[in-house]
């Protein structure tokens, strides 16, 4: 018996697990201190009433032999697929078919699992900094090569820093798989329609696939920022899109998302759609009926309004953090189309040192930029997903400590 030795190459613990451990240890040693958690992007507002109502109704249906449901349909309930097509796509002028949507337990799993359908010798490109799931899952599969001082030897890192307004440059050489996330986690920055079009054109020219993570699209406020990669010409021929109800509708604990694999996406005559369908049917057993009823309720008129109000609540928090930090003299990014605020650490402090400083001196938890990749060093992320009260308190503590 041999283990998958790729796991030995990777750090034993996931970024957010590391942070949780550090915070737990601090809290155990300092039980009297009140810690404010603005680290992991986990929501704090309760689910929209429309979702709760739909779940209650679904629970009652499960209690009755006439309406009870066993295994859910492999790729999603029709009522949810219809609502997704109508609201997330048709309303934006995008025509997709039901068979191009795969409902799942969230974008994180799908972003990780999608690697199953690609050969191990593909060259992968990621933004740097980046959501760790894209890199870590490629390491686990054996596609990342070896760890070096500058990251993984087979991964192409595309630096996103203040110098390039946090937009990756199109690679000079060929890459096969490109992970893009806009609005971006962790920087909170976006790509305009014209900028994203360049990526679609590159992928079509090079015969590459774009894996587009659109988990934060509900936070977009600017007109020229696309909500879906399929708003761009030629994207159906080169892109897979991941969507999530986690940040849109507070489903981090409920778990639901979906992935779009268009039928036009073909490599050497093989549809990736058929491969993903086969993969999902084999390794995944669908999302519970109760959860899918809740997800569909997000698209009802009441649900839409309630969700908009919750997003507005977090957007206000993002502005509170952004304005508060700016008033303190910090260099700050993000927030406008995103629940994340990305800041430059003061005096070029290392991002983990800044993490320790905030935790020890003012008991505010954030995420060190270095945890997202080499170019994240010297940056720090705060999330707007806390309560308004805690967000204001955290900003007040930062203002007090940094003396402005
Ligand atoms: C984050 O904090 O980056 C997110 O919560 C990660 C996730 O969505 O899995």
Short mmCIF file of C-alpha atoms and ligand atoms in Angstrom, two decimals:
data_model
loop_
_atom_site.label_atom_id
_atom_site.label_comp_id
_atom_site.label_asym_id
_atom_site.label_seq_id
_atom_site.Cartn_x
_atom_site.Cartn_y
_atom_site.Cartn_z
CA UNK A 1 0.00 0.00 0.00
CA UNK A 2 1.35 3.40 -0.94
CA UNK A 3 -0.12 6.73 0.05
CA UNK A 4 -0.54 9.69 -2.28
CA UNK A 5 2.80 11.31 -1.51
CA UNK A 6 1.69 14.62 -2.95
CA UNK A 7 0.00 15.17 0.39
CA UNK A 8 3.42 15.10 2.07
CA UNK A 9 4.57 18.03 -0.01
CA UNK A 10 1.84 20.33 1.19
CA UNK A 11 1.53 22.13 4.52
CA UNK A 12 -0.33 19.86 6.89
CA UNK A 13 -3.07 22.37 7.58
CA UNK A 14 -5.30 24.56 5.38
CA UNK A 15 -4.85 28.35 5.71
CA UNK A 16 -8.12 29.01 7.53
CA UNK A 17 -7.62 26.00 9.80
CA UNK A 18 -4.22 27.44 10.80
CA UNK A 19 -5.77 30.77 11.64
CA UNK A 20 -8.58 29.15 13.62
CA UNK A 21 -5.99 27.19 15.64
CA UNK A 22 -3.97 30.32 16.41
CA UNK A 23 -7.08 32.22 17.48
CA UNK A 24 -8.25 29.33 19.65
CA UNK A 25 -4.88 29.17 21.42
CA UNK A 26 -4.90 32.92 22.00
CA UNK A 27 -8.45 32.80 23.30
CA UNK A 28 -7.64 29.93 25.70
CA UNK A 29 -4.68 31.87 27.08
CA UNK A 30 -6.65 35.14 27.30
CA UNK A 31 -10.23 34.18 28.13
CA UNK A 32 -11.11 37.71 29.25
CA UNK A 33 -10.35 39.27 25.85
CA UNK A 34 -13.16 39.81 23.37
CA UNK A 35 -11.96 38.71 19.94
CA UNK A 36 -13.50 40.13 16.75
CA UNK A 37 -13.24 37.71 13.83
CA UNK A 38 -12.85 39.31 10.42
CA UNK A 39 -10.67 36.52 9.06
CA UNK A 40 -12.44 33.77 7.14
CA UNK A 41 -15.18 35.02 4.83
CA UNK A 42 -17.97 33.42 6.79
CA UNK A 43 -21.36 35.12 6.93
CA UNK A 44 -23.08 36.15 10.16
CA UNK A 45 -26.56 37.34 9.10
CA UNK A 46 -29.36 34.75 9.38
CA UNK A 47 -30.82 33.23 6.22
CA UNK A 48 -33.42 35.27 4.36
CA UNK A 49 -36.96 34.58 5.69
CA UNK A 50 -38.00 33.35 2.22
CA UNK A 51 -35.33 30.62 2.43
CA UNK A 52 -36.32 29.63 5.95
CA UNK A 53 -39.97 29.40 4.95
CA UNK A 54 -39.08 27.23 1.93
CA UNK A 55 -36.98 24.96 4.13
CA UNK A 56 -39.76 24.55 6.71
CA UNK A 57 -42.17 23.62 3.95
CA UNK A 58 -39.67 21.16 2.48
CA UNK A 59 -39.14 19.55 5.88
CA UNK A 60 -42.89 19.00 6.16
CA UNK A 61 -42.91 17.43 2.70
CA UNK A 62 -40.19 15.03 3.82
CA UNK A 63 -42.42 14.01 6.74
CA UNK A 64 -45.16 12.81 4.43
CA UNK A 65 -45.07 9.60 2.34
CA UNK A 66 -46.82 11.30 -0.63
CA UNK A 67 -44.29 14.11 -0.88
CA UNK A 68 -41.18 12.45 0.55
CA UNK A 69 -38.07 12.53 -1.67
CA UNK A 70 -35.15 10.11 -1.65
CA UNK A 71 -32.03 10.67 -3.73
CA UNK A 72 -32.25 14.05 -5.42
CA UNK A 73 -31.78 14.29 -9.21
CA UNK A 74 -28.01 14.01 -9.85
CA UNK A 75 -27.54 17.48 -11.29
CA UNK A 76 -30.23 19.48 -9.51
CA UNK A 77 -33.98 19.83 -9.18
CA UNK A 78 -35.71 21.23 -12.27
CA UNK A 79 -37.31 24.05 -10.29
CA UNK A 80 -33.87 25.26 -9.15
CA UNK A 81 -32.23 24.83 -12.57
CA UNK A 82 -35.07 26.84 -14.16
CA UNK A 83 -34.71 29.63 -11.60
CA UNK A 84 -30.93 29.77 -12.15
CA UNK A 85 -31.27 29.90 -15.95
CA UNK A 86 -33.94 32.57 -15.82
CA UNK A 87 -32.45 34.87 -13.20
CA UNK A 88 -28.69 34.45 -13.29
CA UNK A 89 -28.34 34.05 -17.05
CA UNK A 90 -31.36 34.88 -19.25
CA UNK A 91 -31.81 38.16 -17.36
CA UNK A 92 -28.26 39.07 -18.43
CA UNK A 93 -28.80 38.04 -22.04
CA UNK A 94 -27.07 34.65 -21.68
CA UNK A 95 -28.75 31.56 -23.11
CA UNK A 96 -27.85 28.31 -21.40
CA UNK A 97 -29.55 24.96 -21.22
CA UNK A 98 -30.56 23.09 -18.11
CA UNK A 99 -28.07 20.34 -18.93
CA UNK A 100 -25.24 22.87 -18.72
CA UNK A 101 -25.88 23.58 -15.00
CA UNK A 102 -24.72 21.22 -12.23
CA UNK A 103 -26.04 21.98 -8.74
CA UNK A 104 -23.62 21.02 -5.99
CA UNK A 105 -22.74 21.48 -2.35
CA UNK A 106 -20.69 24.59 -3.09
CA UNK A 107 -18.10 26.29 -5.25
CA UNK A 108 -15.21 25.21 -3.03
CA UNK A 109 -15.82 21.51 -3.70
CA UNK A 110 -16.36 22.07 -7.41
CA UNK A 111 -13.25 24.26 -7.81
CA UNK A 112 -11.29 21.49 -6.15
CA UNK A 113 -12.96 18.53 -7.86
CA UNK A 114 -12.87 19.93 -11.39
CA UNK A 115 -9.23 18.85 -11.59
CA UNK A 116 -10.45 15.25 -11.95
CA UNK A 117 -11.33 15.83 -15.59
CA UNK A 118 -7.97 17.28 -16.65
CA UNK A 119 -4.72 15.51 -17.44
CA UNK A 120 -1.95 15.79 -14.86
CA UNK A 121 0.50 17.24 -17.35
CA UNK A 122 -1.49 20.42 -17.96
CA UNK A 123 0.19 23.70 -17.09
CA UNK A 124 -1.87 25.60 -14.53
CA UNK A 125 -1.85 29.39 -14.09
CA UNK A 126 -3.17 31.15 -11.01
CA UNK A 127 -3.38 34.73 -9.84
CA UNK A 128 -1.03 35.51 -6.98
CA UNK A 129 -2.42 36.07 -4.33
CA UNK A 130 -5.07 33.41 -4.81
CA UNK A 131 -7.81 31.45 -3.04
CA UNK A 132 -5.70 28.54 -1.69
CA UNK A 133 -8.10 25.82 -2.91
CA UNK A 134 -7.01 26.21 -6.55
CA UNK A 135 -3.34 25.59 -5.76
CA UNK A 136 -3.67 23.08 -2.92
CA UNK A 137 -5.97 20.77 -4.88
CA UNK A 138 -3.52 20.74 -7.80
CA UNK A 139 -0.72 19.90 -5.39
CA UNK A 140 -2.76 17.00 -4.01
CA UNK A 141 -3.35 15.64 -7.50
CA UNK A 142 0.32 15.91 -8.46
CA UNK A 143 -0.04 18.67 -11.01
CA UNK A 144 1.92 21.35 -9.14
CA UNK A 145 5.44 19.95 -9.14
CA UNK A 146 7.68 20.70 -6.18
CA UNK A 147 7.68 23.45 -3.62
CA UNK A 148 10.32 26.09 -4.26
CA UNK A 149 11.09 29.45 -2.71
CA UNK A 150 8.86 31.04 -5.32
CA UNK A 151 5.90 28.70 -5.03
CA UNK A 152 5.23 25.40 -6.88
CA UNK A 153 7.55 24.57 -9.75
CA UNK A 154 4.83 23.63 -12.29
CA UNK A 155 2.39 26.40 -11.42
CA UNK A 156 2.52 29.67 -13.31
CA UNK A 157 1.96 32.51 -10.84
CA UNK A 158 0.50 35.71 -12.23
CA UNK A 159 1.31 38.46 -9.72
CA UNK A 160 -1.53 40.83 -8.83
CA UNK A 161 -0.17 43.79 -6.92
CA UNK A 162 -0.81 47.50 -6.56
CA UNK A 163 1.56 48.06 -9.50
CA UNK A 164 -0.77 46.31 -11.96
CA UNK A 165 -4.01 47.30 -10.14
CA UNK A 166 -4.34 43.69 -9.03
CA UNK A 167 -5.02 42.49 -12.57
CA UNK A 168 -2.91 39.60 -13.84
CA UNK A 169 -0.99 40.06 -17.07
CA UNK A 170 -1.82 37.65 -19.89
CA UNK A 171 0.92 34.93 -19.79
CA UNK A 172 3.68 35.31 -22.34
CA UNK A 173 3.88 31.55 -22.83
CA UNK A 174 1.25 28.88 -23.27
CA UNK A 175 -0.75 27.69 -20.25
CA UNK A 176 -3.55 25.11 -20.32
CA UNK A 177 -5.71 25.82 -17.28
CA UNK A 178 -6.32 29.33 -15.94
CA UNK A 179 -8.08 29.99 -12.65
CA UNK A 180 -9.68 33.44 -12.46
CA UNK A 181 -11.82 34.81 -9.65
CA UNK A 182 -13.59 38.17 -10.06
CA UNK A 183 -14.57 40.00 -7.90
CA UNK A 184 -11.36 38.66 -6.51
CA UNK A 185 -10.73 36.75 -3.35
CA UNK A 186 -8.59 37.97 -1.59
CA UNK A 187 -7.92 41.43 -3.09
CA UNK A 188 -11.55 42.48 -3.54
CA UNK A 189 -10.62 43.93 -6.94
CA UNK A 190 -12.45 43.35 -10.21
CA UNK A 191 -11.87 43.00 -13.94
CA UNK A 192 -13.94 45.02 -16.39
CA UNK A 193 -15.69 43.49 -19.36
CA UNK A 194 -12.91 44.65 -21.70
CA UNK A 195 -10.20 43.19 -19.44
CA UNK A 196 -11.90 39.84 -19.11
CA UNK A 197 -12.51 39.68 -22.85
CA UNK A 198 -8.72 39.61 -23.31
CA UNK A 199 -8.58 36.43 -21.20
CA UNK A 200 -11.35 34.76 -23.16
CA UNK A 201 -9.57 35.64 -26.41
CA UNK A 202 -6.27 34.30 -25.06
CA UNK A 203 -7.88 31.02 -23.95
CA UNK A 204 -9.59 30.51 -27.31
CA UNK A 205 -6.38 31.32 -29.17
CA UNK A 206 -4.28 28.97 -27.02
CA UNK A 207 -6.79 26.16 -26.61
CA UNK A 208 -6.80 26.72 -22.83
CA UNK A 209 -9.65 26.43 -20.35
CA UNK A 210 -10.64 29.23 -17.94
CA UNK A 211 -12.00 28.15 -14.55
CA UNK A 212 -13.96 31.23 -13.53
CA UNK A 213 -14.96 31.57 -9.88
CA UNK A 214 -17.82 34.00 -9.64
CA UNK A 215 -18.68 33.42 -5.98
CA UNK A 216 -18.72 37.15 -5.17
CA UNK A 217 -20.75 38.45 -8.13
CA UNK A 218 -23.62 39.59 -5.89
CA UNK A 219 -21.35 42.31 -4.51
CA UNK A 220 -20.74 43.99 -7.87
CA UNK A 221 -21.87 47.61 -7.92
CA UNK A 222 -20.21 48.87 -11.09
CA UNK A 223 -21.85 48.62 -14.51
CA UNK A 224 -18.78 47.63 -16.52
CA UNK A 225 -17.95 44.65 -14.30
CA UNK A 226 -19.41 41.39 -15.65
CA UNK A 227 -21.33 39.08 -13.31
CA UNK A 228 -20.73 36.06 -15.49
CA UNK A 229 -17.87 35.11 -17.80
CA UNK A 230 -20.53 34.20 -20.40
CA UNK A 231 -21.30 37.89 -20.86
CA UNK A 232 -18.14 37.84 -23.00
CA UNK A 233 -17.90 36.76 -26.61
CA UNK A 234 -16.50 33.27 -27.06
CA UNK A 235 -16.59 32.35 -23.34
CA UNK A 236 -18.81 29.31 -23.88
CA UNK A 237 -16.00 27.81 -25.97
CA UNK A 238 -13.36 28.15 -23.25
CA UNK A 239 -14.80 28.67 -19.76
CA UNK A 240 -16.36 26.83 -16.84
CA UNK A 241 -18.08 29.01 -14.24
CA UNK A 242 -18.48 28.33 -10.52
CA UNK A 243 -21.29 29.99 -8.56
CA UNK A 244 -22.14 29.86 -4.90
CA UNK A 245 -25.11 30.65 -2.67
CA UNK A 246 -22.70 31.04 0.26
CA UNK A 247 -21.85 34.69 -0.07
CA UNK A 248 -24.93 35.63 -2.10
CA UNK A 249 -27.49 34.20 0.29
CA UNK A 250 -25.63 33.26 3.47
CA UNK A 251 -25.42 29.52 2.66
CA UNK A 252 -21.91 28.91 4.07
CA UNK A 253 -23.45 26.48 6.54
CA UNK A 254 -26.32 25.26 4.35
CA UNK A 255 -24.05 24.38 1.37
CA UNK A 256 -25.22 24.94 -2.17
CA UNK A 257 -23.63 26.18 -5.36
CA UNK A 258 -23.51 25.27 -9.01
CA UNK A 259 -21.11 24.88 -11.89
CA UNK A 260 -21.76 25.75 -15.51
CA UNK A 261 -20.12 23.61 -18.19
CA UNK A 262 -21.37 24.68 -21.64
CA UNK A 263 -21.84 22.07 -24.35
CA UNK A 264 -19.70 24.24 -26.64
CA UNK A 265 -16.68 23.59 -24.46
CA UNK A 266 -14.90 20.81 -26.33
CA UNK A 267 -11.33 19.57 -26.45
CA UNK A 268 -10.34 17.18 -29.23
CA UNK A 269 -14.03 16.63 -29.88
CA UNK A 270 -14.84 15.69 -26.27
CA UNK A 271 -17.38 17.76 -24.36
CA UNK A 272 -16.17 18.64 -20.86
CA UNK A 273 -19.87 18.73 -19.96
CA UNK A 274 -20.15 14.96 -20.48
CA UNK A 275 -17.00 14.35 -18.44
CA UNK A 276 -18.19 16.50 -15.54
CA UNK A 277 -21.63 14.86 -15.66
CA UNK A 278 -19.96 11.45 -15.41
CA UNK A 279 -17.70 12.60 -12.59
CA UNK A 280 -20.55 14.10 -10.57
CA UNK A 281 -22.87 11.12 -11.07
CA UNK A 282 -20.11 8.81 -9.82
CA UNK A 283 -18.67 10.74 -6.90
CA UNK A 284 -21.52 13.02 -5.76
CA UNK A 285 -25.10 12.21 -4.82
CA UNK A 286 -26.78 15.56 -5.25
CA UNK A 287 -27.90 18.32 -2.92
CA UNK A 288 -30.69 17.71 -0.42
CA UNK A 289 -34.22 18.66 -1.46
CA UNK A 290 -34.54 20.96 1.57
CA UNK A 291 -31.42 22.88 0.57
CA UNK A 292 -32.49 23.18 -3.07
CA UNK A 293 -35.87 24.54 -1.98
CA UNK A 294 -34.04 27.18 0.05
CA UNK A 295 -31.80 28.01 -2.91
CA UNK A 296 -34.80 28.36 -5.26
CA UNK A 297 -36.45 30.72 -2.76
CA UNK A 298 -33.57 33.16 -3.35
CA UNK A 299 -35.08 33.82 -6.77
CA UNK A 300 -38.62 34.68 -5.64
CA UNK A 301 -39.48 38.40 -5.50
CA UNK A 302 -39.41 38.41 -1.67
CA UNK A 303 -36.24 36.30 -1.58
CA UNK A 304 -34.48 38.62 -4.02
CA UNK A 305 -35.33 41.69 -1.95
CA UNK A 306 -34.32 40.06 1.33
CA UNK A 307 -31.01 38.92 -0.13
CA UNK A 308 -30.34 42.37 -1.57
CA UNK A 309 -30.88 43.84 1.90
CA UNK A 310 -28.41 41.38 3.45
CA UNK A 311 -25.80 42.14 0.78
CA UNK A 312 -26.35 45.88 1.40
CA UNK A 313 -25.69 45.27 5.10
CA UNK A 314 -22.31 43.67 4.32
CA UNK A 315 -21.53 46.33 1.72
CA UNK A 316 -22.00 48.95 4.43
CA UNK A 317 -19.55 47.03 6.64
CA UNK A 318 -17.05 46.94 3.76
CA UNK A 319 -17.31 50.72 3.44
CA UNK A 320 -16.92 51.17 7.20
CA UNK A 321 -13.69 49.15 7.13
CA UNK A 322 -12.40 50.80 3.96
CA UNK A 323 -13.11 54.37 5.11
CA UNK A 324 -11.90 53.71 8.66
CA UNK A 325 -8.58 52.27 7.51
CA UNK A 326 -8.10 55.06 4.98
CA UNK A 327 -8.71 57.65 7.69
CA UNK A 328 -5.93 55.93 9.68
CA UNK A 329 -3.51 56.39 6.81
CA UNK A 330 -3.57 52.81 5.54
CA UNK A 331 -3.37 52.07 1.81
CA UNK A 332 -6.56 50.18 1.11
CA UNK A 333 -8.13 48.31 -1.84
CA UNK A 334 -11.28 46.35 -2.63
CA UNK A 335 -14.63 46.87 -0.86
CA UNK A 336 -16.39 48.59 -3.78
CA UNK A 337 -17.54 45.40 -5.53
CA UNK A 338 -16.58 42.95 -2.85
CA UNK A 339 -16.96 41.92 0.79
CA UNK A 340 -13.16 41.98 1.14
CA UNK A 341 -10.88 44.85 2.07
CA UNK A 342 -7.23 44.37 1.13
CA UNK A 343 -4.70 46.59 2.86
CA UNK A 344 -1.01 47.24 2.73
CA UNK A 345 0.57 46.43 6.08
CA UNK A 346 2.17 49.45 7.78
CA UNK A 347 5.96 49.91 7.40
CA UNK A 348 6.18 46.85 5.12
CA UNK A 349 5.47 44.60 8.06
CA UNK A 350 5.30 40.88 7.23
CA UNK A 351 1.68 39.86 6.94
CA UNK A 352 1.85 37.15 9.65
CA UNK A 353 3.54 39.66 12.02
CA UNK A 354 0.69 42.06 11.35
CA UNK A 355 -1.76 39.22 12.06
CA UNK A 356 -0.07 38.62 15.45
CA UNK A 357 0.00 42.33 16.23
CA UNK A 358 -3.72 42.82 15.59
CA UNK A 359 -4.62 39.68 17.54
CA UNK A 360 -2.42 40.44 20.54
CA UNK A 361 -2.88 44.20 20.80
CA UNK A 362 -6.47 44.77 19.75
CA UNK A 363 -7.96 41.27 19.37
CA UNK A 364 -8.99 41.71 15.75
CA UNK A 365 -8.54 38.68 13.48
CA UNK A 366 -7.83 39.07 9.78
CA UNK A 367 -6.09 36.97 7.13
CA UNK A 368 -2.40 37.45 6.32
CA UNK A 369 -1.85 38.12 2.62
CA UNK A 370 1.06 35.69 2.49
CA UNK A 371 -1.38 32.85 3.15
CA UNK A 372 -2.80 33.51 -0.32
CA UNK A 373 0.56 33.32 -2.12
CA UNK A 374 3.97 35.00 -2.41
CA UNK A 375 2.61 38.28 -3.83
CA UNK A 376 0.26 38.57 -0.85
CA UNK A 377 3.22 39.23 1.43
CA UNK A 378 2.95 42.73 2.87
CA UNK A 379 -0.84 42.73 2.51
CA UNK A 380 -3.70 41.78 4.80
CA UNK A 381 -7.38 40.92 4.26
CA UNK A 382 -10.37 41.91 6.39
CA UNK A 383 -13.88 40.69 5.66
CA UNK A 384 -17.13 42.61 5.79
CA UNK A 385 -19.12 39.52 6.82
CA UNK A 386 -19.09 40.32 10.55
CA UNK A 387 -21.94 42.04 12.37
CA UNK A 388 -22.18 45.81 11.88
CA UNK A 389 -21.55 46.25 15.61
CA UNK A 390 -18.35 44.17 15.58
CA UNK A 391 -17.18 45.78 12.37
CA UNK A 392 -17.52 49.25 13.88
CA UNK A 393 -15.84 48.09 17.07
CA UNK A 394 -12.93 46.57 15.13
CA UNK A 395 -12.43 49.77 13.15
CA UNK A 396 -12.56 51.84 16.36
CA UNK A 397 -9.89 49.60 17.91
CA UNK A 398 -7.70 49.95 14.81
CA UNK A 399 -8.13 53.75 14.92
CA UNK A 400 -7.26 53.88 18.64
CA UNK A 401 -4.21 51.68 18.24
CA UNK A 402 -2.81 53.28 15.13
CA UNK A 403 -3.34 56.67 16.71
CA UNK A 404 -5.64 58.44 14.26
C1 LIG B 1 -12.43 32.92 2.43
O1 LIG B 1 -12.41 33.42 3.55
O2 LIG B 1 -11.55 33.12 1.59
C2 LIG B 1 -13.63 32.10 2.08
O3 LIG B 1 -14.45 31.94 3.16
C3 LIG B 1 -13.20 30.82 1.60
C4 LIG B 1 -14.32 30.01 1.06
O4 LIG B 1 -15.29 30.52 0.53
O5 LIG B 1 -14.16 28.79 1.13
#
